[in-house]
PDB file of C-alpha atoms and ligand atoms in Angstrom:
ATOM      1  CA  UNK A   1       0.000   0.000   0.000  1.00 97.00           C
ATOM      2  CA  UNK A   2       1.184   3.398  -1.330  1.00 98.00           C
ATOM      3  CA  UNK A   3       1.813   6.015   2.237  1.00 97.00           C
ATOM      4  CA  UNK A   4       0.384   9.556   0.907  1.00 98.00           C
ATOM      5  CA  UNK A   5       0.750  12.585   2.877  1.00 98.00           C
ATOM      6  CA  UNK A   6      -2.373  14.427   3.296  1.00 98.00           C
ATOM      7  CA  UNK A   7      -1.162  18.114   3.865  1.00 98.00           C
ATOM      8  CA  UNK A   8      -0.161  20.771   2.123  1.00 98.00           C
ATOM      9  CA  UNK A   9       2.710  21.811   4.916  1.00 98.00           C
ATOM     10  CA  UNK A  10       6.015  21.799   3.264  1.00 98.00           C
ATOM     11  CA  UNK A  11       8.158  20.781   6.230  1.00 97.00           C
ATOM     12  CA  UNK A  12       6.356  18.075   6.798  1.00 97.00           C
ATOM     13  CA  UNK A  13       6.592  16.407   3.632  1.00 97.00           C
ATOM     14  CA  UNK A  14      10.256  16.935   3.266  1.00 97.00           C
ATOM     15  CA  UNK A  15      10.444  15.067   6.482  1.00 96.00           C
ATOM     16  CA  UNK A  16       8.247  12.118   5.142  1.00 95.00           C
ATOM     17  CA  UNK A  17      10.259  12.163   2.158  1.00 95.00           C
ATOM     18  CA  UNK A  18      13.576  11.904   4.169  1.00 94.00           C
ATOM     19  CA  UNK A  19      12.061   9.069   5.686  1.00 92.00           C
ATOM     20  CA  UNK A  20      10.720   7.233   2.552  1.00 92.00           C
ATOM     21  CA  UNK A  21       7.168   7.355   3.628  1.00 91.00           C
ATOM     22  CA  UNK A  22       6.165   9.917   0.617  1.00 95.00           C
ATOM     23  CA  UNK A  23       4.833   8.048  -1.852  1.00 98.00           C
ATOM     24  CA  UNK A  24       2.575  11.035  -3.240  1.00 98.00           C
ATOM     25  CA  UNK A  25       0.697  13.726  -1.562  1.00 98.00           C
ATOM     26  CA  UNK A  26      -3.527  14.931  -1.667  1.00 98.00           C
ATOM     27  CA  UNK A  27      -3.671  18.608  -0.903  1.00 98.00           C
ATOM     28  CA  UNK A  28      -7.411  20.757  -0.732  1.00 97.00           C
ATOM     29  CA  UNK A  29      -8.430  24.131  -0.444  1.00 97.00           C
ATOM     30  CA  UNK A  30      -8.969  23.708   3.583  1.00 96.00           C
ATOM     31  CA  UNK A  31      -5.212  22.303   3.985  1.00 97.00           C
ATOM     32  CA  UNK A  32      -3.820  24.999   1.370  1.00 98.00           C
ATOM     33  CA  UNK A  33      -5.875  27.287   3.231  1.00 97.00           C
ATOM     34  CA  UNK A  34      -3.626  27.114   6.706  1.00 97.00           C
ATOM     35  CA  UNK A  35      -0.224  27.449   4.768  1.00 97.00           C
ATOM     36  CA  UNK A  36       1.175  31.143   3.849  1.00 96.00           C
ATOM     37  CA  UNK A  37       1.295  32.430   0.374  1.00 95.00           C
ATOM     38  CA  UNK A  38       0.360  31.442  -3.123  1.00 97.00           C
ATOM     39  CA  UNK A  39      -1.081  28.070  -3.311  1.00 97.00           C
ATOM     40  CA  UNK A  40      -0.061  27.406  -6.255  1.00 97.00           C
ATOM     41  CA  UNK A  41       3.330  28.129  -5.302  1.00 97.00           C
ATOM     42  CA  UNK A  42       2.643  26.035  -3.107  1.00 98.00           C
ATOM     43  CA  UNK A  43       1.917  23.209  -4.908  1.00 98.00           C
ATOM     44  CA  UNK A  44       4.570  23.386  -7.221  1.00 98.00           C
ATOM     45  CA  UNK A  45       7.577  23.309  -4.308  1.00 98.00           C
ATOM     46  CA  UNK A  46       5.240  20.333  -3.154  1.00 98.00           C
ATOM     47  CA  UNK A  47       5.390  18.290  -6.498  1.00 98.00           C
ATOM     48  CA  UNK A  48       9.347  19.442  -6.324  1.00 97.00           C
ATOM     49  CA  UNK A  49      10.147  17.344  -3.121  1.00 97.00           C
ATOM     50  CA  UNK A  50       7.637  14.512  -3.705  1.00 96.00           C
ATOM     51  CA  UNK A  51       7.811  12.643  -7.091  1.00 94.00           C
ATOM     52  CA  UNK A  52       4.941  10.622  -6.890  1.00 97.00           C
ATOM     53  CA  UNK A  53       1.396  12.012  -7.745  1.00 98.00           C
ATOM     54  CA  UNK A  54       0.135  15.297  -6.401  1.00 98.00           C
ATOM     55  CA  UNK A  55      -3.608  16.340  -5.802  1.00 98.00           C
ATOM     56  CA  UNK A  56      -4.630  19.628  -6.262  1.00 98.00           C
ATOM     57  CA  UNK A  57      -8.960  20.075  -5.873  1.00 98.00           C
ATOM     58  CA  UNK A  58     -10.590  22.616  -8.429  1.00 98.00           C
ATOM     59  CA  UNK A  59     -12.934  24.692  -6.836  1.00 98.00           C
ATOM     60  CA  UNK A  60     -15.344  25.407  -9.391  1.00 97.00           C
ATOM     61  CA  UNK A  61     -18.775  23.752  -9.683  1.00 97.00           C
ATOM     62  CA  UNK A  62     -19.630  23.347 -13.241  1.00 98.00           C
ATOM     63  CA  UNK A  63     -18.013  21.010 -15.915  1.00 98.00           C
ATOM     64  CA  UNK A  64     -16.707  23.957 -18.088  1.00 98.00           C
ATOM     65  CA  UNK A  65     -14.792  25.687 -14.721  1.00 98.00           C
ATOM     66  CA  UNK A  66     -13.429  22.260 -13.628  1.00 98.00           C
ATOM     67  CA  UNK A  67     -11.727  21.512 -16.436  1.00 98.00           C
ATOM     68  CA  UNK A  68      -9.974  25.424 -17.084  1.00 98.00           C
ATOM     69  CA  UNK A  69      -8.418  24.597 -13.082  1.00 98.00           C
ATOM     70  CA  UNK A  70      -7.826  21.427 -14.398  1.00 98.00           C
ATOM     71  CA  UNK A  71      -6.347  22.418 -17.429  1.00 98.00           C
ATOM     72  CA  UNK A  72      -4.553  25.175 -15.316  1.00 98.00           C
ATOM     73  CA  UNK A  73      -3.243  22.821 -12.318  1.00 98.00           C
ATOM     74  CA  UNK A  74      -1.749  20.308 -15.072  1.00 98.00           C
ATOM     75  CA  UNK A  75       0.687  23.049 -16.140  1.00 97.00           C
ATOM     76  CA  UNK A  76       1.974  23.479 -12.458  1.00 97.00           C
ATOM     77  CA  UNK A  77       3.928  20.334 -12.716  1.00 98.00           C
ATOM     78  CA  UNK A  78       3.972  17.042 -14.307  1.00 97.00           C
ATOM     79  CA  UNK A  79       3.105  15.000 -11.363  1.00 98.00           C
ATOM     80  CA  UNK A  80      -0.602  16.794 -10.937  1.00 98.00           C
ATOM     81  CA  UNK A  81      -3.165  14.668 -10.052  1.00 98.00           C
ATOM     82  CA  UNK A  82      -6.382  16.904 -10.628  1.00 98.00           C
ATOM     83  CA  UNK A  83      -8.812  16.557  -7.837  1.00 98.00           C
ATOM     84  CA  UNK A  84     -12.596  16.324  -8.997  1.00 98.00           C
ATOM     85  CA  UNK A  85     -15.517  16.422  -6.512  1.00 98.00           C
ATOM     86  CA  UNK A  86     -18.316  13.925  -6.866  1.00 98.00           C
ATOM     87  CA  UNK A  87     -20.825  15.385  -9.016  1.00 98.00           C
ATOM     88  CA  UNK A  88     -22.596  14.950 -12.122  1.00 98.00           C
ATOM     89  CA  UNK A  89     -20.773  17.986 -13.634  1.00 98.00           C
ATOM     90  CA  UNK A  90     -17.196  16.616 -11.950  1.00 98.00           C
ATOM     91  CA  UNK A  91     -17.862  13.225 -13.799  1.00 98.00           C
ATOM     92  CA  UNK A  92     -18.494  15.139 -17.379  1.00 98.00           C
ATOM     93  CA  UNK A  93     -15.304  16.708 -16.338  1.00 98.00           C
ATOM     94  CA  UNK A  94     -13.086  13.632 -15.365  1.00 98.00           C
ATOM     95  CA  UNK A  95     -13.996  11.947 -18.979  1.00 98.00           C
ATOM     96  CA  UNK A  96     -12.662  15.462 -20.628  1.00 98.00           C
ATOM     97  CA  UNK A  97      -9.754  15.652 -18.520  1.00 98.00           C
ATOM     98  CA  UNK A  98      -8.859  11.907 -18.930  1.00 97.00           C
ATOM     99  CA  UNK A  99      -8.853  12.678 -23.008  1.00 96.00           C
ATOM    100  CA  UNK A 100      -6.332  15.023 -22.439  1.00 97.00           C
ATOM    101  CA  UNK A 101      -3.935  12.367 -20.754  1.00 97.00           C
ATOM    102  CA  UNK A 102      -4.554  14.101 -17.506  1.00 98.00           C
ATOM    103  CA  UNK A 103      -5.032  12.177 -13.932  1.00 98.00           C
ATOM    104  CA  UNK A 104      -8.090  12.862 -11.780  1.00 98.00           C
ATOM    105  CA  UNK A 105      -8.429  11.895  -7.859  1.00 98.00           C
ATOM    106  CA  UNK A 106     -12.549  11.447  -7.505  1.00 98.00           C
ATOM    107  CA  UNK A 107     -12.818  13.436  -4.035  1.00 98.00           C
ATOM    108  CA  UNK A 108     -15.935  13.422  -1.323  1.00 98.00           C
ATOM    109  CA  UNK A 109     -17.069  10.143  -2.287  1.00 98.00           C
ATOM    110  CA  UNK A 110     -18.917   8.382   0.467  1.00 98.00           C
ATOM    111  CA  UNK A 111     -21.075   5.870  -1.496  1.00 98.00           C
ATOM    112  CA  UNK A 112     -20.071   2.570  -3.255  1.00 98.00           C
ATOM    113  CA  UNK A 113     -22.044   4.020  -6.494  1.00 98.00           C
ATOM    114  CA  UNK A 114     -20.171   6.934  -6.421  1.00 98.00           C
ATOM    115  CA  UNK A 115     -16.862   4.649  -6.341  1.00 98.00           C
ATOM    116  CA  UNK A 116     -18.266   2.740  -9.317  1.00 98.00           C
ATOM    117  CA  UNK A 117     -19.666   6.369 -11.690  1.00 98.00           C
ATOM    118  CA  UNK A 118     -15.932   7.731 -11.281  1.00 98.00           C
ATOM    119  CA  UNK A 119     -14.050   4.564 -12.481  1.00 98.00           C
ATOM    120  CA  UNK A 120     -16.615   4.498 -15.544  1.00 97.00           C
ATOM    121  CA  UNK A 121     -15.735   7.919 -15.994  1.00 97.00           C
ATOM    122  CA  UNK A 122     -12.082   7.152 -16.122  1.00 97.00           C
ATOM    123  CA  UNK A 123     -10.796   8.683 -12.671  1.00 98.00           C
ATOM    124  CA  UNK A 124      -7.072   7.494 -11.913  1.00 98.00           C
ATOM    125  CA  UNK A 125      -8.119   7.222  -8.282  1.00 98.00           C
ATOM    126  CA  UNK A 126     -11.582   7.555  -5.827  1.00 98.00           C
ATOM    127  CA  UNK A 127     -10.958   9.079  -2.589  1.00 98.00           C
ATOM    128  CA  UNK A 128     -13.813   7.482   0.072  1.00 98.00           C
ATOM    129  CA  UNK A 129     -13.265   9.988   3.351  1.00 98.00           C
ATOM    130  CA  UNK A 130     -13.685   7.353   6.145  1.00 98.00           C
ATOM    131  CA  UNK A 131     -13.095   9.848   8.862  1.00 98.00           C
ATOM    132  CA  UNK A 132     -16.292  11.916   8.270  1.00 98.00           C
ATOM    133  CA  UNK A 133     -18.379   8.738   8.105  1.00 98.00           C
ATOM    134  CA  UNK A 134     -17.241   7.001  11.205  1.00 97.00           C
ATOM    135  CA  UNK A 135     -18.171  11.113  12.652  1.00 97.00           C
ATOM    136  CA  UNK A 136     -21.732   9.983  11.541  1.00 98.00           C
ATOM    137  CA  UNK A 137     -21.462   6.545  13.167  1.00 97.00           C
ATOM    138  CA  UNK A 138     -21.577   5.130   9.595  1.00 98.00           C
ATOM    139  CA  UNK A 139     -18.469   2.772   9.338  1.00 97.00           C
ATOM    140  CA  UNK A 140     -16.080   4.081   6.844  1.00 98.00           C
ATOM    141  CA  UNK A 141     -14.183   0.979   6.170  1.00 98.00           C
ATOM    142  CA  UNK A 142     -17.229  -0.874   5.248  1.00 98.00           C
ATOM    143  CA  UNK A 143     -17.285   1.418   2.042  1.00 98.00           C
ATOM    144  CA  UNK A 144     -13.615   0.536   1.213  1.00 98.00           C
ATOM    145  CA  UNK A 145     -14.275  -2.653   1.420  1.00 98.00           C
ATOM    146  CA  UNK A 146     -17.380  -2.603  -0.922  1.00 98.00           C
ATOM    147  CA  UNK A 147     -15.380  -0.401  -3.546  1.00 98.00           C
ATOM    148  CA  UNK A 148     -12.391  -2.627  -3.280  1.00 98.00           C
ATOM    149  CA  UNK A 149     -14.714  -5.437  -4.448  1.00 97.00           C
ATOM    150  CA  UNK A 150     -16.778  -3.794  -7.240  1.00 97.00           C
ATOM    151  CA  UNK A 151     -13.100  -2.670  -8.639  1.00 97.00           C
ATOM    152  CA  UNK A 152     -11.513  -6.353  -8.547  1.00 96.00           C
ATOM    153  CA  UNK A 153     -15.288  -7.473  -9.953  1.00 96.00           C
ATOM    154  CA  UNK A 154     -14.651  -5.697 -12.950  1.00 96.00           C
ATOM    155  CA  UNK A 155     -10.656  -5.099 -12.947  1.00 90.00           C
ATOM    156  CA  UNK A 156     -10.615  -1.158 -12.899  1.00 94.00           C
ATOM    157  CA  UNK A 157      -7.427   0.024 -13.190  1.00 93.00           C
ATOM    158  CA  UNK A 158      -8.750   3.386 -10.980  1.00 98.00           C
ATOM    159  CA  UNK A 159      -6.597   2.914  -7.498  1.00 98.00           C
ATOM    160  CA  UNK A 160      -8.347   3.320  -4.179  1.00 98.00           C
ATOM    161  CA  UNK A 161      -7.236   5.885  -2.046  1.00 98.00           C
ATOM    162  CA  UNK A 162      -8.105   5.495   1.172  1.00 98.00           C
ATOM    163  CA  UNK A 163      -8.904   9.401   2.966  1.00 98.00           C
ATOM    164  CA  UNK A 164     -10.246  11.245   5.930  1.00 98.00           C
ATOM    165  CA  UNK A 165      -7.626   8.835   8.050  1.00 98.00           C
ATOM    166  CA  UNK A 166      -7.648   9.683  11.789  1.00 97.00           C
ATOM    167  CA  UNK A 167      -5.815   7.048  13.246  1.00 96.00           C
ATOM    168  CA  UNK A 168      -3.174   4.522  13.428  1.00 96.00           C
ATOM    169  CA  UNK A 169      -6.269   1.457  13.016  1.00 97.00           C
ATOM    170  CA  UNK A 170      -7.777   3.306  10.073  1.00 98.00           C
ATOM    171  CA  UNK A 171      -4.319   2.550   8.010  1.00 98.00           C
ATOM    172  CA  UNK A 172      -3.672  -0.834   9.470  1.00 98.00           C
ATOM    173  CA  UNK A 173      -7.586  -1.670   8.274  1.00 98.00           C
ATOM    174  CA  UNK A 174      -6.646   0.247   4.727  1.00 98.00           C
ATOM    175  CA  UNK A 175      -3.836  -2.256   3.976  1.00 98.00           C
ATOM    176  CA  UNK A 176      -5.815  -5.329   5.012  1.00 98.00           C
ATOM    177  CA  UNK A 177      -8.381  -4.435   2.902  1.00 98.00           C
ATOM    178  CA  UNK A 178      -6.123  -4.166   0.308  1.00 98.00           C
ATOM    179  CA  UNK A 179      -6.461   0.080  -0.263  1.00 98.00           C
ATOM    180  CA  UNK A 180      -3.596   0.882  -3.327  1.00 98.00           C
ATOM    181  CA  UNK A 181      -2.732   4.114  -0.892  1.00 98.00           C
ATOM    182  CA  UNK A 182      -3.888   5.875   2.625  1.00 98.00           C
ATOM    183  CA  UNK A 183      -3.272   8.936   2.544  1.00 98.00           C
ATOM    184  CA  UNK A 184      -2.852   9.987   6.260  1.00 97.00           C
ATOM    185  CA  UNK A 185      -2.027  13.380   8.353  1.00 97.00           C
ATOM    186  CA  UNK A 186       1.798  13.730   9.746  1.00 96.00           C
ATOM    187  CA  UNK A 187       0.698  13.143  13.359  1.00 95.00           C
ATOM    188  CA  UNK A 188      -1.240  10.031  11.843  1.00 96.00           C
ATOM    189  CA  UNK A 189       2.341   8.727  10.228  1.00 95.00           C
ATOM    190  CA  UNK A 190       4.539   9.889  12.828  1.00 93.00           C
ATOM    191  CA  UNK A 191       2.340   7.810  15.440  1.00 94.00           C
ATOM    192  CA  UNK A 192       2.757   4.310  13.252  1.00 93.00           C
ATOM    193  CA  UNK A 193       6.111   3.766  13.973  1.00 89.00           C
ATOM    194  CA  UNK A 194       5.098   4.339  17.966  1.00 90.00           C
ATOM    195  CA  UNK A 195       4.512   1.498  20.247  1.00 92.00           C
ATOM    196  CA  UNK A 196       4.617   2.031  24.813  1.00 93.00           C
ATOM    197  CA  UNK A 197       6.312  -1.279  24.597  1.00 96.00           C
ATOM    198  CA  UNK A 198       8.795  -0.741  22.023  1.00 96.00           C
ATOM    199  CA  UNK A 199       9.564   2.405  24.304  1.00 94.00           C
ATOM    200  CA  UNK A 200       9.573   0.218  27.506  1.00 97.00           C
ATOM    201  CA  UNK A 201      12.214  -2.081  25.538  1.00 97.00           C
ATOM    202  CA  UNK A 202      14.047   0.759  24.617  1.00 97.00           C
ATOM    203  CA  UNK A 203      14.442   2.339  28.262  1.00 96.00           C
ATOM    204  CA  UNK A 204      15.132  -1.171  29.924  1.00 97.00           C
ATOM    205  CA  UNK A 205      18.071  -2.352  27.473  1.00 97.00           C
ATOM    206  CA  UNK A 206      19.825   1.099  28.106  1.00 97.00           C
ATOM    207  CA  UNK A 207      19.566   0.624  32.239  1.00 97.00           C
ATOM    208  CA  UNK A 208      21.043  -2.516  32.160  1.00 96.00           C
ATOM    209  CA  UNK A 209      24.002  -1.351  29.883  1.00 96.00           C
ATOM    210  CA  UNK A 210      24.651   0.809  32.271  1.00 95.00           C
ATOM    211  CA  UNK A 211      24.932  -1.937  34.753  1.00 95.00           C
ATOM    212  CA  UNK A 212      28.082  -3.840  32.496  1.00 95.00           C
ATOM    213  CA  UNK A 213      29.661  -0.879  30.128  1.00 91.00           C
ATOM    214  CA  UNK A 214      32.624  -0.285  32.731  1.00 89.00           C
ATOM    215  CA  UNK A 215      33.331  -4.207  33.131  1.00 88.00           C
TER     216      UNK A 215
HETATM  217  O1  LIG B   1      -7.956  13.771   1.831  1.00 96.12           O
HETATM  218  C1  LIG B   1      -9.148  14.279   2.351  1.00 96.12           C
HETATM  219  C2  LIG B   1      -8.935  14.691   3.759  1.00 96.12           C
HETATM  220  O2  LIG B   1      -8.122  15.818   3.799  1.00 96.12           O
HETATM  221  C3  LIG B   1     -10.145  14.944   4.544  1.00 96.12           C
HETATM  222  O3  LIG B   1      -9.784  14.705   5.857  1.00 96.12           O
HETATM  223  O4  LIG B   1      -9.872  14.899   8.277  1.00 96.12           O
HETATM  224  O5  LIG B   1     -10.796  16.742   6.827  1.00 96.12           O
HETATM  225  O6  LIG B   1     -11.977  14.556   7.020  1.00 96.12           O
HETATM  226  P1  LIG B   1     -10.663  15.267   7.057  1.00 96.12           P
END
């Protein structure tokens, strides 16, 4: 499973990099939003650090303004990944964007159908947000499952992206469900790698080197 950073903060990602855990990146307006300056500025020092596939969201509503931001985001680097909302007029827009040989993340999508109307289309990726379902005590993982299914049912090459992760369990879950990528907050990656007992371990083998390093 592909580790994407979900954030649009530039230290971060440099640091994920560094680590090898930056397999691509999904920005928004909201994260783009909390960062200083030009977004797409932004997003082009972003798509400079990571190589692998970077979303940037349109904002406009209708087909016709999707695909100009589309159009215009492609042009900010060659690792763009354009991200399309779930709508009838964001599905007219993935099929225009997909004839120009351009990539499309399907964002917002909390149904199954949904899942299955963007692959049709020809997204390159669908982006269920598990997060805000589990907020409305509707399981999130349930829907990757069912979209992992109806894509191996039918063999679409579109790669589920697992978003809207909170935790730790939500990735773990992701990769036994067999997501292609999670894409996951820093303090979401930076707490995988943490365990109390690995810690405990730690702490214990240095006391009692203490006890023999003078022998
Ligand atoms: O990738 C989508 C993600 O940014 C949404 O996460 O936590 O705002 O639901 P969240």
């Amino acid at each position: 499973m592909k580790f994407f950073l979900d954030t649009a903060h530039v230290p971060d990602i440099q640091e994920a990099t560094a680590l090898g855990l930056c397999d691509g990146v999904t920005t928004n307006p909201s994260l783009l939003s909390k960062e200083d300056g030009d977004p797409r500025r932004i997003v082009a020092e972003i798509a400079k650090i990571c190589e692998g596939p970077i979303s940037a969201e349109v904002v406009g509503l209708t087909t016709d303004e999707m695909v100009r931001e589309g159009l215009e985001w492609a042009q900010v680097a060659p690792n763009i990944v354009v991200k399309i909302p779930m709508t009838t007029e964001g599905l007219k827009a993935i099929r225009l964007l997909d004839r120009e040989g351009i990539r499309t993340n399907t964002t917002l999508v909390f149904s199954p159908v949904q899942a299955l109307m963007a692959a049709k289309a020809g997204t390159s990726m669908v982006s269920p947000f598990v997060g805000r379902l589990d907020d409305i005590q509707v399981p999130g993982m349930e829907l990757v499952s069912q979209i992992r299914e109806i894509f191996d049912n039918y063999a679409f090459a579109t790669e589920l992206l697992v978003a809207s992760v909170r935790s730790p369990n939500h990735v773990v879950e992701a990769a036994r469900l067999g997501a292609d990528i999670a894409t996951m907050p820093w303090n979401v990656v930076q707490s995988l790698a943490r365990h109390p007992l690995t810690d405990i371990g730690i702490e214990r083998f240095l006391a009692d080197w203490e006890k023999v390093k003078n022998r």
